[in-house]
Tab-separated table of C-alpha atoms in Angstrom:
chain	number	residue	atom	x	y	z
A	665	UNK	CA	-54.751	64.323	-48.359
A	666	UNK	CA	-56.994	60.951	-49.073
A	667	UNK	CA	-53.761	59.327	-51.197
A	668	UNK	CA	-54.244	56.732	-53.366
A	669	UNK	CA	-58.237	55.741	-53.794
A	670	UNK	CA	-59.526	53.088	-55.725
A	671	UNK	CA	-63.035	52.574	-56.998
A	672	UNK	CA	-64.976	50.174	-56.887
A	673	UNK	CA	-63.715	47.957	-53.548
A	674	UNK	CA	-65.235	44.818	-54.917
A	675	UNK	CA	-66.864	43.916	-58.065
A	676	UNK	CA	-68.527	40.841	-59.841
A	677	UNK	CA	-68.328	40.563	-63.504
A	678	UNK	CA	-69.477	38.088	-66.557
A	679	UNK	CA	-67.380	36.839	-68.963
A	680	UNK	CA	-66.823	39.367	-72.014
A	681	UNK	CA	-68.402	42.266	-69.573
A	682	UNK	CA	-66.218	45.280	-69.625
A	683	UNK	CA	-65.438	47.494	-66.490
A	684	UNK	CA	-63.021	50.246	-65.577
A	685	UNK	CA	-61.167	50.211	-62.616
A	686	UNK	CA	-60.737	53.917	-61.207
A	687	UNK	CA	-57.406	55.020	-59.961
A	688	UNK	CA	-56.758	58.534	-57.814
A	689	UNK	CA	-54.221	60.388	-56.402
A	690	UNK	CA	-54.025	63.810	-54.457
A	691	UNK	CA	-50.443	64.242	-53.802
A	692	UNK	CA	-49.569	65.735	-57.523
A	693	UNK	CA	-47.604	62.566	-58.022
A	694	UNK	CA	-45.452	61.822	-61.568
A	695	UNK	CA	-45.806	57.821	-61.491
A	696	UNK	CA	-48.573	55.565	-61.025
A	697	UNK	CA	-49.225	52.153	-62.053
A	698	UNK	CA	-51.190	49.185	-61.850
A	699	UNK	CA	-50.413	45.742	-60.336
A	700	UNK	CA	-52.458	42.702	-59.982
A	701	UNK	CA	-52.320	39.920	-56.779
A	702	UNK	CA	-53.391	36.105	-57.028
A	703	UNK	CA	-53.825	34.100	-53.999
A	704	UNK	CA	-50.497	33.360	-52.348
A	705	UNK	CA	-48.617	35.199	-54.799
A	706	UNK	CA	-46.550	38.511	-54.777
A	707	UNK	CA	-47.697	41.664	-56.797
A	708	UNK	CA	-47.511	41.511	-60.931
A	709	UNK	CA	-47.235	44.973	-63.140
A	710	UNK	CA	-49.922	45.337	-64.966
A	711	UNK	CA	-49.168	48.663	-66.991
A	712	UNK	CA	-47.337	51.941	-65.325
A	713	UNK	CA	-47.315	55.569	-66.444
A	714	UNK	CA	-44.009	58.343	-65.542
A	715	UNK	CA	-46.570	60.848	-66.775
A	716	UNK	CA	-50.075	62.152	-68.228
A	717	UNK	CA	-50.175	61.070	-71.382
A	718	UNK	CA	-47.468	58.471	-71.092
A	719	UNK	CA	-48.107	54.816	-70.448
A	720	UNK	CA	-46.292	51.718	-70.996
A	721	UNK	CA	-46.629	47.895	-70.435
A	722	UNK	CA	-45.641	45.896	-67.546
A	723	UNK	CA	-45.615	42.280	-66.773
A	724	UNK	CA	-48.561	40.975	-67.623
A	725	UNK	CA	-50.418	43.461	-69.861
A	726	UNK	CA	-52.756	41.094	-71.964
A	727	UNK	CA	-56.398	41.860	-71.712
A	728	UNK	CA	-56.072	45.869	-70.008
A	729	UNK	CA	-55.742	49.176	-71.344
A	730	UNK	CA	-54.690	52.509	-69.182
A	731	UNK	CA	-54.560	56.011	-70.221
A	732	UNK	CA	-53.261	58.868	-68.349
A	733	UNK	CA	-54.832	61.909	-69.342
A	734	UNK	CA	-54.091	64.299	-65.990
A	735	UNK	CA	-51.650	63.860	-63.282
A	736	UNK	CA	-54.470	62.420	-60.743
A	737	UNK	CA	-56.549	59.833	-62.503
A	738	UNK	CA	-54.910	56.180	-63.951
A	739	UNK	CA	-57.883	54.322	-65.073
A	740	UNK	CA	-57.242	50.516	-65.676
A	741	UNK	CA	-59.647	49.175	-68.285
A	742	UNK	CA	-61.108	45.347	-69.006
A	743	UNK	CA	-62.292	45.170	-72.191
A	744	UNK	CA	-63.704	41.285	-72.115
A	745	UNK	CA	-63.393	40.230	-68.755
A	746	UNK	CA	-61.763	36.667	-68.841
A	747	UNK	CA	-62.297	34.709	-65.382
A	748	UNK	CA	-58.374	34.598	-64.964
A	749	UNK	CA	-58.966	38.144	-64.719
A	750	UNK	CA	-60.400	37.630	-60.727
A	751	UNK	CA	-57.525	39.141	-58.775
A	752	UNK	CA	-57.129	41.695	-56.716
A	753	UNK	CA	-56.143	45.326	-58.466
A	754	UNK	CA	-53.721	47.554	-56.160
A	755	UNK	CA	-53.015	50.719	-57.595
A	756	UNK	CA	-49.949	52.686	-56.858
A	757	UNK	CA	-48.626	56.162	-56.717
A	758	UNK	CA	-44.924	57.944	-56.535
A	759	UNK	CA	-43.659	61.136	-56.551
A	760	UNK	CA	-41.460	61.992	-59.940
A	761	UNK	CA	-40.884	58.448	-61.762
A	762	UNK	CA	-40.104	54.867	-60.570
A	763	UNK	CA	-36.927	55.722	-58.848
A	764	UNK	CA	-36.173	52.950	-55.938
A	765	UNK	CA	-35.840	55.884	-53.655
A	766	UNK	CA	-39.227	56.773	-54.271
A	767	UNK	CA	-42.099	55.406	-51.461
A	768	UNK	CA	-44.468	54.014	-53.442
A	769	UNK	CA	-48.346	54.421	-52.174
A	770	UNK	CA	-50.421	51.978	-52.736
A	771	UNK	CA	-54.529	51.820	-52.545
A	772	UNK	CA	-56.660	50.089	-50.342
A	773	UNK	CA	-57.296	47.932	-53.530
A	774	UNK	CA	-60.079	46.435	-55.837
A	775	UNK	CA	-61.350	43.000	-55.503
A	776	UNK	CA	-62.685	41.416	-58.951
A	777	UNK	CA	-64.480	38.215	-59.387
A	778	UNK	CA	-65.251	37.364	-63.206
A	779	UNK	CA	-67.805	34.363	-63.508
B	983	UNK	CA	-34.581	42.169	-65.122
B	984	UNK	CA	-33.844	42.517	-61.617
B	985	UNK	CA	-35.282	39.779	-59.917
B	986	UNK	CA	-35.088	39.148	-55.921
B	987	UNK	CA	-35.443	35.673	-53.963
B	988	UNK	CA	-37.099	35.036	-50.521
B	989	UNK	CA	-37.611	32.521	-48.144
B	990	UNK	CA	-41.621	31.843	-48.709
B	991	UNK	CA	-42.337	32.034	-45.043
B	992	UNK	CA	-40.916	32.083	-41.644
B	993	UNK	CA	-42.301	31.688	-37.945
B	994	UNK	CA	-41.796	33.639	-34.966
B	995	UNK	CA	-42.528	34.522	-31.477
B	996	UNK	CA	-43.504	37.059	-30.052
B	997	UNK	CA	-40.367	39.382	-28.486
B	998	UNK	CA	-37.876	37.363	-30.977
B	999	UNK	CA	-35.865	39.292	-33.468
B	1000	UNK	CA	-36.818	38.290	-36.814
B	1001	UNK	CA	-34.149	38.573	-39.878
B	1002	UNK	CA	-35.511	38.345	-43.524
B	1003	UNK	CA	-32.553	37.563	-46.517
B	1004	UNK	CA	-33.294	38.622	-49.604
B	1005	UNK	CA	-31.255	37.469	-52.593
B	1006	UNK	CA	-30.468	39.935	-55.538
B	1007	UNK	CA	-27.593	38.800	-57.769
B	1008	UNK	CA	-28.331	40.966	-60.533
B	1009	UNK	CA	-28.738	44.300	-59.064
B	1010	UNK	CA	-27.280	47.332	-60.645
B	1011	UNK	CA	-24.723	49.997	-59.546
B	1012	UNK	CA	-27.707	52.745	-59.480
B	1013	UNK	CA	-30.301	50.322	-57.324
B	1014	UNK	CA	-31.323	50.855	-53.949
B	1015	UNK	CA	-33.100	48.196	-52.380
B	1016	UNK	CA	-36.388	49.041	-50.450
B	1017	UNK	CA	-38.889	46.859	-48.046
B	1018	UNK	CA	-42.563	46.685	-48.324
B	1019	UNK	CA	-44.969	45.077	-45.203
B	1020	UNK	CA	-48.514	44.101	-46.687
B	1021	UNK	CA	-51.098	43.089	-44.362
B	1022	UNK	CA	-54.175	40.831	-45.708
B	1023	UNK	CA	-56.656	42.916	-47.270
B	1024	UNK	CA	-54.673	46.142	-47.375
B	1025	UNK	CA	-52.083	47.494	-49.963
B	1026	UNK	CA	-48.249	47.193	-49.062
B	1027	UNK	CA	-46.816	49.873	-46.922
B	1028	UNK	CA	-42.843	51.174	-46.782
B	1029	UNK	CA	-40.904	49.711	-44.577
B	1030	UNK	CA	-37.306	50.779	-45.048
B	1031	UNK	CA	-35.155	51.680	-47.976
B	1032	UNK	CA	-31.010	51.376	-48.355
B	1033	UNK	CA	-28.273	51.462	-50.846
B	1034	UNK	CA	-25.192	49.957	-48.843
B	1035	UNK	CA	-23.848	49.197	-45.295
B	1036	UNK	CA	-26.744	50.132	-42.769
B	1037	UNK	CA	-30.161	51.757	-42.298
B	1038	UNK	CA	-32.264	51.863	-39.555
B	1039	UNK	CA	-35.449	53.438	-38.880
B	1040	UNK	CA	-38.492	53.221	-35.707
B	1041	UNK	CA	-39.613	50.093	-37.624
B	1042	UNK	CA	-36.899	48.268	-38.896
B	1043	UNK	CA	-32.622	47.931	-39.456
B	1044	UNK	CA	-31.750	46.923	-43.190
B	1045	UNK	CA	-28.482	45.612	-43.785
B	1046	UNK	CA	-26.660	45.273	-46.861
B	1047	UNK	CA	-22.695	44.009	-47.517
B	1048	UNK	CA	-20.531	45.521	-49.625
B	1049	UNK	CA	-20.964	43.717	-52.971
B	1050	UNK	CA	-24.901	44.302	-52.596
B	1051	UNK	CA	-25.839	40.926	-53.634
B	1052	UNK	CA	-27.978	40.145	-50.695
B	1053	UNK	CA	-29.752	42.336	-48.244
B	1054	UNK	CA	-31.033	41.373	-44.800
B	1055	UNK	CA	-34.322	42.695	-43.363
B	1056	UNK	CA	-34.157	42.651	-39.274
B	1057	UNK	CA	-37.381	43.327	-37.033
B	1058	UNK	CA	-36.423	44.055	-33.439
B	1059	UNK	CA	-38.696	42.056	-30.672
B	1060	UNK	CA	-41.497	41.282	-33.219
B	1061	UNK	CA	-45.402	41.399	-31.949
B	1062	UNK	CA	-48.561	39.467	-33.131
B	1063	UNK	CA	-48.771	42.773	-35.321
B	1064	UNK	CA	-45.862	42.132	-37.349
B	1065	UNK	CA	-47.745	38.808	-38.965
B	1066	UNK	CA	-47.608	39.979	-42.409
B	1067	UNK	CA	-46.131	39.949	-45.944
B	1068	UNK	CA	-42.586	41.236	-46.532
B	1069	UNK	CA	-41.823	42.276	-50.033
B	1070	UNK	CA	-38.121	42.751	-51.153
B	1071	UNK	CA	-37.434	45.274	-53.987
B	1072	UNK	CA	-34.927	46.186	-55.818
B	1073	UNK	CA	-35.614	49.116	-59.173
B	1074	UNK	CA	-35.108	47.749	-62.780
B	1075	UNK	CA	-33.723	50.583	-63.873
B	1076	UNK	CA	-33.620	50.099	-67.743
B	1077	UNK	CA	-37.493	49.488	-67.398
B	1078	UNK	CA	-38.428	51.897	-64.984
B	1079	UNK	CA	-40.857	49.850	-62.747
B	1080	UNK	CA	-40.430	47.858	-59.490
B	1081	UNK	CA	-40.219	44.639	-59.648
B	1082	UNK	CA	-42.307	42.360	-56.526
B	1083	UNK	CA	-41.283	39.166	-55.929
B	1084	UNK	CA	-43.230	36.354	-53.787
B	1085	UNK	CA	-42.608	38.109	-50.749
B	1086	UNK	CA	-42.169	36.308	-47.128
B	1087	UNK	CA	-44.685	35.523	-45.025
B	1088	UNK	CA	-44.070	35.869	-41.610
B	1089	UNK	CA	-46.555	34.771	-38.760
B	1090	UNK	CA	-45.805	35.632	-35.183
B	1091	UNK	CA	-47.269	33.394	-32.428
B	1092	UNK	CA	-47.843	34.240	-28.514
């Protein structure tokens, strides 16, 4: 099994671009989601899904979209890139929903730089 | 929500033991609290998951008292390896999503 990929590893964006941020998983896994990491600072929840075609927002949901239209794919979508927007973008897998007793899987991540 | 506190960092030597509190005052009757190592440039990894008294694994011992309020990560004779981030979770169970704080950031010198 490859797990959790993310595509692409690093990306450079202009202000009001738009880009999607790919999200897969092989292992037939129920929840995924979508967190964002500033410089010395712990992991934020972007937007999460317990299902395909169920989504729902996180912490800090402003300025993306997701959509989870089969088990293995969770894209996460920038409309207008803002440069507060540069972060990294881990995505994250678990089998049946966001129980605590559930290992989460996490990518390799996405680095984003908006200009 | 559930929200967890951490020391910010801590410092180490190599061979010490190496104990991590984590602070969760409001955690529910139905939340087990679970450990996450993240290393720079790579996603964060299970550690070690528990719901009361005492867990250990090949990695790591996670101890939590009775009322739950607090939960203690130990690392047995830690290595250069072991420099990383420590993430303490604990499920929000009326939102369904895990909640991250700041983790700890633990370096280990020679």
């Amino acid at each position: 099994n490859a797990g959790v990929t993310q595509t692409p590893k690093f990306q450079v964006l202009k202000t009001g671009q738009s880009m999607t941020l790919q999200c897969a998983q092989d292992m037939n896994h129920e929840y995924m989601s979508w967190y964002r990491q500033d410089p010395g600072m712990g992991l934020r929840l972007i937007h999460y899904s317990v299902g395909a075609g169920i989504t729902d927002q996180g912490e800090v949901p402003n300025g993306y979209n997701v959509s989870r239209s089969t088990t293995e794919d969770f894209p996460l979508r920038l409309l207008s890139a803002a440069p507060s927007q540069t972060s990294v973008y881990f995505c994250a897998s678990s089998e049946g929903t966001s129980r605590s007793f559930e290992t989460q899987y996490f990518g390799p991540g996405t680095r984003l730089l908006v200009l | 929500l559930a929200k967890t506190t951490q020391p910010i960092s801590m410092d180490s030597y190599e061979g010490q033991e190496v104990n991590i509190t984590c602070s969760h005052n409001n955690i529910a009757t139905n939340d087990y609290i679970t450990w996450y190592q993240q290393f720079p440039s790579q996603g964060p990894r299970f550690i070690i998951q528990g719901y009361k008294t005492k867990v250990t694994n090949e990695v790591a011992s996670l101890f939590i008292p009775a009322d739950r309020k607090s939960s203690t990560l130990s690392l047995p004779r830690v290595s250069l390896s072991d420099t990383a981030v420590y993430y303490c979770l604990v499920e929000d169970t009326g939102f369904q999503k895990l909640v991250f704080g700041t983790g700890t950031r633990l370096l280990v010198s020679p």
